[in-house]
């Protein structure tokens, strides 16, 4: 009942019909991303994640990680699974071939990453952080550092981390105190303490590459004085072999609600003379470089919410099909499986349609990033990049909030058994709960969407999105199928609500900032709801096309349309309420002091 089987058919449908994977092989650099290659990779990834990683999920939850005098140890089976993961090439699937990767598009890699996250969220976090660190090194590391570190990180022989916040700082990185002292040989000595460092220490690899934010002695105050440094666990000799142990140590493991098998470390730098580090890029541009990792990580964390929602849905569906209880309200049959009860069916469909909608958004964003990386024409490149950046807070905020809601619904479907740890249903909720917090809380995602994405170009990118949604509305309205027309009507109304809320925010951004900030999270929920409906509508159109031609898996396409209709009926009407909430701002608190709390 707690098994995982990758939804390869749905993943492939989303890749081809909604994320534009079929056209990618025509873009220079992605010629090898053929349908046959994609099929082979997805099938093998599905086998690997279900047979090798997924069985470790509950083991990792129960055993957790331990801090010993020799460092952090991972749960039984973790090292062996990670070794197989790397030997199979999964770590560098989308990384450049020049550094040992496979160079495949993100639109394919995102499906593999989802499988790994579904199989075990704790396991997936190590590769996620390593991939983000690789992106940062590709962008800002010197050729010398790239030559030493990149290939081993791309292949997974070494892992990477992000060392950002500190006990006094939280999300306000302007408050970090870690310092870097220049040395005569061009290196630096790093001093300070970092908290919440995912996979900051472990026993799966023989070296760990930390990317650490710190201040130089003459750095200006605030975020403009932050630099980024590469600090290895073990120094690397000229011949590439490992040298002395660096002065970077895990001094504590956080005891967490979930993701027990992911070592969340308190890292101390420089307790014994200073950790050797190397400046990445230019001084005082560390925050800028950090966002390279952060964008990669935020998209990945949004995917985690989707993945764990899928895992919870699969388990809830299996339980509902086996658990017998009550009488069928329609037929009167006694002692039926609970998936026959209308409220259980409603919850299962809510789980299914929300996971599928968010999956489509994540894959679409990945496709945009592929085009931004590979397209030659500057205008097309910038359009794809701006659209991808617009979608990232929607994917991160929406995917993670959805993951919590869906795993909670999974508990509800299990009833009392969901509250019992042996079923594994509670673990999904516990593991998912952190995803709305790390790599930027939901509020931070909402502010990012509002100020850095919606308003940075006076709403131009948003208008592109609105135009594409309107085109989908028109295509649905033009269909001869009543169910597609109904989806189009709901989507059109929801789009009008989103546009109205966006216009209100733009009009009040300068004169009513407090109200706008109060409205940010409801606005993000509005955007997520409408974007989800957009992609469900596009999925319904694609499925209807195959039905009309009598091609492919007809029950699968009929289910696609039914799921899209359910989303339209049950979720899109909420858009109007979110819009009203947005436009209410903080009027209720106007003139009221802190005594209201």
Short mmCIF file of N, CA, C and O in Angstrom, two decimals, residues 113-192:
data_model
loop_
_atom_site.label_atom_id
_atom_site.label_comp_id
_atom_site.label_asym_id
_atom_site.label_seq_id
_atom_site.Cartn_x
_atom_site.Cartn_y
_atom_site.Cartn_z
N UNK A 113 13.60 13.94 -11.80
CA UNK A 113 13.72 14.54 -10.47
C UNK A 113 12.44 14.34 -9.66
O UNK A 113 12.49 14.09 -8.45
N UNK A 114 11.29 14.46 -10.33
CA UNK A 114 10.04 14.23 -9.61
C UNK A 114 9.97 12.81 -9.07
O UNK A 114 9.55 12.57 -7.93
N UNK A 115 10.40 11.84 -9.88
CA UNK A 115 10.39 10.45 -9.43
C UNK A 115 11.26 10.27 -8.18
O UNK A 115 10.86 9.59 -7.23
N UNK A 116 12.44 10.87 -8.19
CA UNK A 116 13.34 10.74 -7.05
C UNK A 116 12.71 11.37 -5.81
O UNK A 116 12.76 10.80 -4.70
N UNK A 117 12.10 12.53 -5.98
CA UNK A 117 11.45 13.20 -4.84
C UNK A 117 10.28 12.39 -4.30
O UNK A 117 10.08 12.31 -3.08
N UNK A 118 9.49 11.79 -5.18
CA UNK A 118 8.37 10.96 -4.73
C UNK A 118 8.87 9.73 -3.99
O UNK A 118 8.31 9.33 -2.97
N UNK A 119 9.94 9.13 -4.51
CA UNK A 119 10.47 7.92 -3.89
C UNK A 119 10.96 8.19 -2.49
O UNK A 119 10.70 7.41 -1.56
N UNK A 120 11.68 9.31 -2.31
CA UNK A 120 12.13 9.72 -0.96
C UNK A 120 12.54 11.17 -1.01
O UNK A 120 13.57 11.51 -1.60
N UNK A 121 11.77 12.00 -0.35
CA UNK A 121 12.09 13.42 -0.31
C UNK A 121 13.44 13.65 0.37
O UNK A 121 14.24 14.47 -0.08
N UNK A 122 13.71 12.90 1.42
CA UNK A 122 14.98 13.05 2.12
C UNK A 122 16.16 12.74 1.21
O UNK A 122 17.17 13.44 1.22
N UNK A 123 16.05 11.68 0.44
CA UNK A 123 17.13 11.30 -0.46
C UNK A 123 17.35 12.36 -1.53
O UNK A 123 18.48 12.69 -1.88
N UNK A 124 16.28 12.92 -2.04
CA UNK A 124 16.36 13.84 -3.18
C UNK A 124 17.07 15.14 -2.85
O UNK A 124 17.57 15.83 -3.75
N UNK A 125 17.12 15.50 -1.57
CA UNK A 125 17.65 16.81 -1.20
C UNK A 125 19.14 16.95 -1.47
O UNK A 125 19.62 18.04 -1.81
N UNK A 126 19.90 15.87 -1.31
CA UNK A 126 21.33 15.93 -1.60
C UNK A 126 21.61 16.29 -3.05
O UNK A 126 22.31 17.26 -3.35
N UNK A 127 21.06 15.54 -4.01
CA UNK A 127 21.22 15.90 -5.42
C UNK A 127 20.66 17.27 -5.78
O UNK A 127 21.22 17.98 -6.61
N UNK A 128 19.54 17.67 -5.15
CA UNK A 128 18.97 18.99 -5.44
C UNK A 128 19.96 20.10 -5.12
O UNK A 128 20.19 21.00 -5.94
N UNK A 129 20.56 20.05 -3.93
CA UNK A 129 21.51 21.10 -3.53
C UNK A 129 22.77 21.03 -4.38
O UNK A 129 23.36 22.07 -4.72
N UNK A 130 23.20 19.84 -4.74
CA UNK A 130 24.38 19.70 -5.58
C UNK A 130 24.15 20.32 -6.95
O UNK A 130 25.02 21.03 -7.49
N UNK A 131 22.98 20.08 -7.52
CA UNK A 131 22.65 20.65 -8.83
C UNK A 131 22.65 22.17 -8.77
O UNK A 131 23.16 22.85 -9.68
N UNK A 132 22.10 22.75 -7.69
CA UNK A 132 22.12 24.20 -7.55
C UNK A 132 23.52 24.73 -7.43
O UNK A 132 23.86 25.77 -8.02
N UNK A 133 24.37 24.04 -6.68
CA UNK A 133 25.77 24.47 -6.54
C UNK A 133 26.50 24.38 -7.88
O UNK A 133 27.32 25.24 -8.21
N UNK A 134 26.21 23.35 -8.65
CA UNK A 134 26.82 23.22 -9.98
C UNK A 134 26.46 24.40 -10.86
O UNK A 134 27.31 24.97 -11.56
N UNK A 135 25.19 24.80 -10.83
CA UNK A 135 24.76 25.95 -11.64
C UNK A 135 25.51 27.21 -11.23
O UNK A 135 25.91 28.02 -12.08
N UNK A 136 25.71 27.39 -9.93
CA UNK A 136 26.44 28.58 -9.48
C UNK A 136 27.89 28.54 -9.94
O UNK A 136 28.43 29.56 -10.40
N UNK A 137 28.54 27.39 -9.86
CA UNK A 137 29.92 27.29 -10.30
C UNK A 137 30.05 27.50 -11.80
O UNK A 137 31.00 28.13 -12.27
N UNK A 138 29.11 26.96 -12.56
CA UNK A 138 29.14 27.16 -14.00
C UNK A 138 29.08 28.65 -14.36
O UNK A 138 29.67 29.10 -15.33
N UNK A 139 28.38 29.42 -13.53
CA UNK A 139 28.17 30.84 -13.82
C UNK A 139 29.31 31.71 -13.33
O UNK A 139 29.74 32.63 -14.04
N UNK A 140 29.84 31.44 -12.13
CA UNK A 140 30.74 32.43 -11.55
C UNK A 140 32.09 31.89 -11.06
O UNK A 140 32.91 32.68 -10.59
N UNK A 141 32.35 30.61 -11.18
CA UNK A 141 33.64 30.09 -10.72
C UNK A 141 34.73 30.34 -11.76
O UNK A 141 34.46 30.42 -12.97
N UNK A 142 35.97 30.44 -11.30
CA UNK A 142 37.10 30.56 -12.21
C UNK A 142 37.31 29.25 -12.96
O UNK A 142 36.84 28.18 -12.52
N UNK A 143 38.03 29.30 -14.07
CA UNK A 143 38.32 28.08 -14.82
C UNK A 143 39.08 27.08 -13.96
O UNK A 143 38.87 25.86 -14.08
N UNK A 144 39.95 27.58 -13.10
CA UNK A 144 40.73 26.70 -12.24
C UNK A 144 39.83 25.94 -11.28
O UNK A 144 39.97 24.72 -11.10
N UNK A 145 38.89 26.64 -10.64
CA UNK A 145 37.97 25.98 -9.72
C UNK A 145 37.04 25.02 -10.45
O UNK A 145 36.74 23.93 -9.95
N UNK A 146 36.59 25.42 -11.63
CA UNK A 146 35.75 24.52 -12.43
C UNK A 146 36.49 23.22 -12.72
O UNK A 146 35.92 22.12 -12.62
N UNK A 147 37.76 23.34 -13.10
CA UNK A 147 38.54 22.15 -13.45
C UNK A 147 38.70 21.21 -12.26
O UNK A 147 38.72 19.99 -12.41
N UNK A 148 38.78 21.77 -11.07
CA UNK A 148 39.00 20.95 -9.88
C UNK A 148 37.71 20.30 -9.38
O UNK A 148 37.69 19.12 -9.01
N UNK A 149 36.61 21.06 -9.40
CA UNK A 149 35.43 20.63 -8.67
C UNK A 149 34.25 20.19 -9.52
O UNK A 149 33.47 19.32 -9.10
N UNK A 150 34.06 20.77 -10.71
CA UNK A 150 32.78 20.60 -11.38
C UNK A 150 32.48 19.16 -11.78
O UNK A 150 31.37 18.67 -11.53
N UNK A 151 33.40 18.48 -12.42
CA UNK A 151 33.08 17.14 -12.90
C UNK A 151 32.69 16.21 -11.76
O UNK A 151 31.74 15.42 -11.87
N UNK A 152 33.42 16.29 -10.66
CA UNK A 152 33.11 15.41 -9.52
C UNK A 152 31.75 15.75 -8.91
O UNK A 152 31.07 14.87 -8.37
N UNK A 153 31.34 17.02 -9.00
CA UNK A 153 30.02 17.39 -8.49
C UNK A 153 28.92 17.00 -9.47
O UNK A 153 27.85 16.56 -9.07
N UNK A 154 29.19 17.16 -10.76
CA UNK A 154 28.19 16.79 -11.77
C UNK A 154 27.90 15.30 -11.70
O UNK A 154 26.74 14.86 -11.78
N UNK A 155 28.93 14.49 -11.58
CA UNK A 155 28.72 13.04 -11.52
C UNK A 155 28.19 12.58 -10.18
O UNK A 155 27.69 11.45 -10.06
N UNK A 156 28.28 13.44 -9.15
CA UNK A 156 27.81 13.08 -7.83
C UNK A 156 28.89 12.48 -6.95
O UNK A 156 28.62 12.12 -5.80
N UNK A 157 30.11 12.36 -7.47
CA UNK A 157 31.20 11.84 -6.63
C UNK A 157 31.40 12.73 -5.41
O UNK A 157 31.74 12.25 -4.33
N UNK A 158 31.22 14.04 -5.58
CA UNK A 158 31.19 14.98 -4.48
C UNK A 158 29.84 15.68 -4.48
O UNK A 158 29.24 15.91 -5.55
N UNK A 159 29.33 16.03 -3.31
CA UNK A 159 28.07 16.76 -3.23
C UNK A 159 28.33 18.23 -2.92
O UNK A 159 29.43 18.62 -2.53
N UNK A 160 27.31 19.06 -3.10
CA UNK A 160 27.42 20.49 -2.84
C UNK A 160 26.33 20.97 -1.90
O UNK A 160 25.28 20.34 -1.78
N UNK A 161 26.59 22.08 -1.23
CA UNK A 161 25.61 22.65 -0.31
C UNK A 161 25.50 24.16 -0.51
O UNK A 161 26.37 24.78 -1.11
N UNK A 162 24.44 24.73 0.04
CA UNK A 162 24.29 26.18 0.16
C UNK A 162 24.37 26.54 1.63
O UNK A 162 23.59 26.01 2.43
N UNK A 163 25.28 27.43 1.99
CA UNK A 163 25.41 27.90 3.37
C UNK A 163 25.04 29.38 3.40
O UNK A 163 25.88 30.25 3.13
N UNK A 164 23.79 29.65 3.70
CA UNK A 164 23.29 31.02 3.60
C UNK A 164 23.06 31.65 4.97
O UNK A 164 23.76 32.56 5.38
N UNK A 165 22.07 31.15 5.68
CA UNK A 165 21.61 31.89 6.85
C UNK A 165 22.36 31.51 8.12
O UNK A 165 23.11 30.55 8.17
N UNK A 166 22.12 32.31 9.16
CA UNK A 166 22.77 32.17 10.46
C UNK A 166 21.74 32.36 11.56
O UNK A 166 20.63 32.84 11.28
N UNK A 167 22.06 32.00 12.81
CA UNK A 167 21.04 32.04 13.86
C UNK A 167 20.32 33.39 13.99
O UNK A 167 19.12 33.43 14.24
N UNK A 168 21.04 34.49 13.83
CA UNK A 168 20.44 35.81 14.02
C UNK A 168 19.81 36.36 12.75
O UNK A 168 19.14 37.40 12.79
N UNK A 169 19.98 35.69 11.61
CA UNK A 169 19.61 36.29 10.33
C UNK A 169 18.26 35.81 9.80
O UNK A 169 17.47 36.61 9.30
N UNK A 170 17.98 34.50 9.85
CA UNK A 170 16.77 33.99 9.23
C UNK A 170 16.78 34.28 7.75
O UNK A 170 17.76 34.04 7.05
N UNK A 171 15.68 34.85 7.26
CA UNK A 171 15.58 35.19 5.83
C UNK A 171 16.24 36.52 5.48
O UNK A 171 16.35 36.86 4.31
N UNK A 172 16.65 37.27 6.50
CA UNK A 172 17.26 38.58 6.26
C UNK A 172 18.78 38.42 6.19
O UNK A 172 19.50 38.57 7.18
N UNK A 173 19.28 38.13 5.00
CA UNK A 173 20.70 37.84 4.84
C UNK A 173 21.58 39.07 5.04
O UNK A 173 22.81 38.95 5.16
N UNK A 174 20.99 40.25 5.10
CA UNK A 174 21.77 41.44 5.41
C UNK A 174 22.41 41.35 6.78
O UNK A 174 23.39 42.04 7.07
N UNK A 175 21.89 40.46 7.64
CA UNK A 175 22.36 40.35 9.02
C UNK A 175 23.45 39.31 9.21
O UNK A 175 23.89 39.09 10.34
N UNK A 176 23.90 38.65 8.14
CA UNK A 176 24.91 37.61 8.35
C UNK A 176 26.23 38.22 8.83
O UNK A 176 26.60 39.33 8.46
N UNK A 177 26.95 37.45 9.67
CA UNK A 177 28.19 37.93 10.28
C UNK A 177 29.41 37.13 9.86
O UNK A 177 30.54 37.52 10.21
N UNK A 178 29.25 36.01 9.19
CA UNK A 178 30.42 35.21 8.79
C UNK A 178 31.38 36.09 8.01
O UNK A 178 30.96 36.92 7.19
N UNK A 179 32.66 35.91 8.27
CA UNK A 179 33.64 36.79 7.65
C UNK A 179 34.70 35.98 6.90
O UNK A 179 34.95 34.81 7.20
N UNK A 180 35.33 36.63 5.93
CA UNK A 180 36.37 36.02 5.12
C UNK A 180 37.61 36.92 5.15
O UNK A 180 37.52 38.10 4.80
N UNK A 181 38.72 36.36 5.56
CA UNK A 181 39.96 37.13 5.66
C UNK A 181 40.91 36.73 4.53
O UNK A 181 41.26 35.55 4.39
N UNK A 182 41.34 37.69 3.70
CA UNK A 182 42.24 37.39 2.57
C UNK A 182 43.58 36.85 3.04
O UNK A 182 44.11 37.27 4.08
N UNK A 183 44.14 35.91 2.27
CA UNK A 183 45.44 35.33 2.56
C UNK A 183 46.41 35.66 1.43
O UNK A 183 46.01 35.99 0.30
N UNK A 184 47.70 35.55 1.71
CA UNK A 184 48.73 35.92 0.74
C UNK A 184 48.68 35.08 -0.52
O UNK A 184 49.06 35.54 -1.62
N UNK A 185 48.21 33.84 -0.43
CA UNK A 185 48.20 32.96 -1.60
C UNK A 185 46.95 33.12 -2.46
O UNK A 185 46.73 32.36 -3.40
N UNK A 186 46.10 34.10 -2.13
CA UNK A 186 44.88 34.33 -2.91
C UNK A 186 43.65 33.63 -2.35
O UNK A 186 42.54 33.87 -2.81
N UNK A 187 43.85 32.76 -1.37
CA UNK A 187 42.72 32.10 -0.74
C UNK A 187 42.19 32.99 0.40
O UNK A 187 42.68 34.11 0.62
N UNK A 188 41.21 32.48 1.13
CA UNK A 188 40.61 33.22 2.24
C UNK A 188 40.44 32.28 3.43
O UNK A 188 40.36 31.05 3.26
N UNK A 189 40.38 32.85 4.61
CA UNK A 189 40.05 32.09 5.80
C UNK A 189 38.64 32.48 6.23
O UNK A 189 38.34 33.67 6.42
N UNK A 190 37.79 31.48 6.34
CA UNK A 190 36.38 31.72 6.62
C UNK A 190 36.09 31.43 8.09
O UNK A 190 36.52 30.39 8.63
N UNK A 191 35.34 32.34 8.73
CA UNK A 191 34.98 32.21 10.14
C UNK A 191 33.48 32.48 10.27
O UNK A 191 32.96 33.45 9.70
N UNK A 192 32.78 31.65 11.03
CA UNK A 192 31.37 31.89 11.27
C UNK A 192 30.59 30.61 11.46
O UNK A 192 31.13 29.50 11.38
#
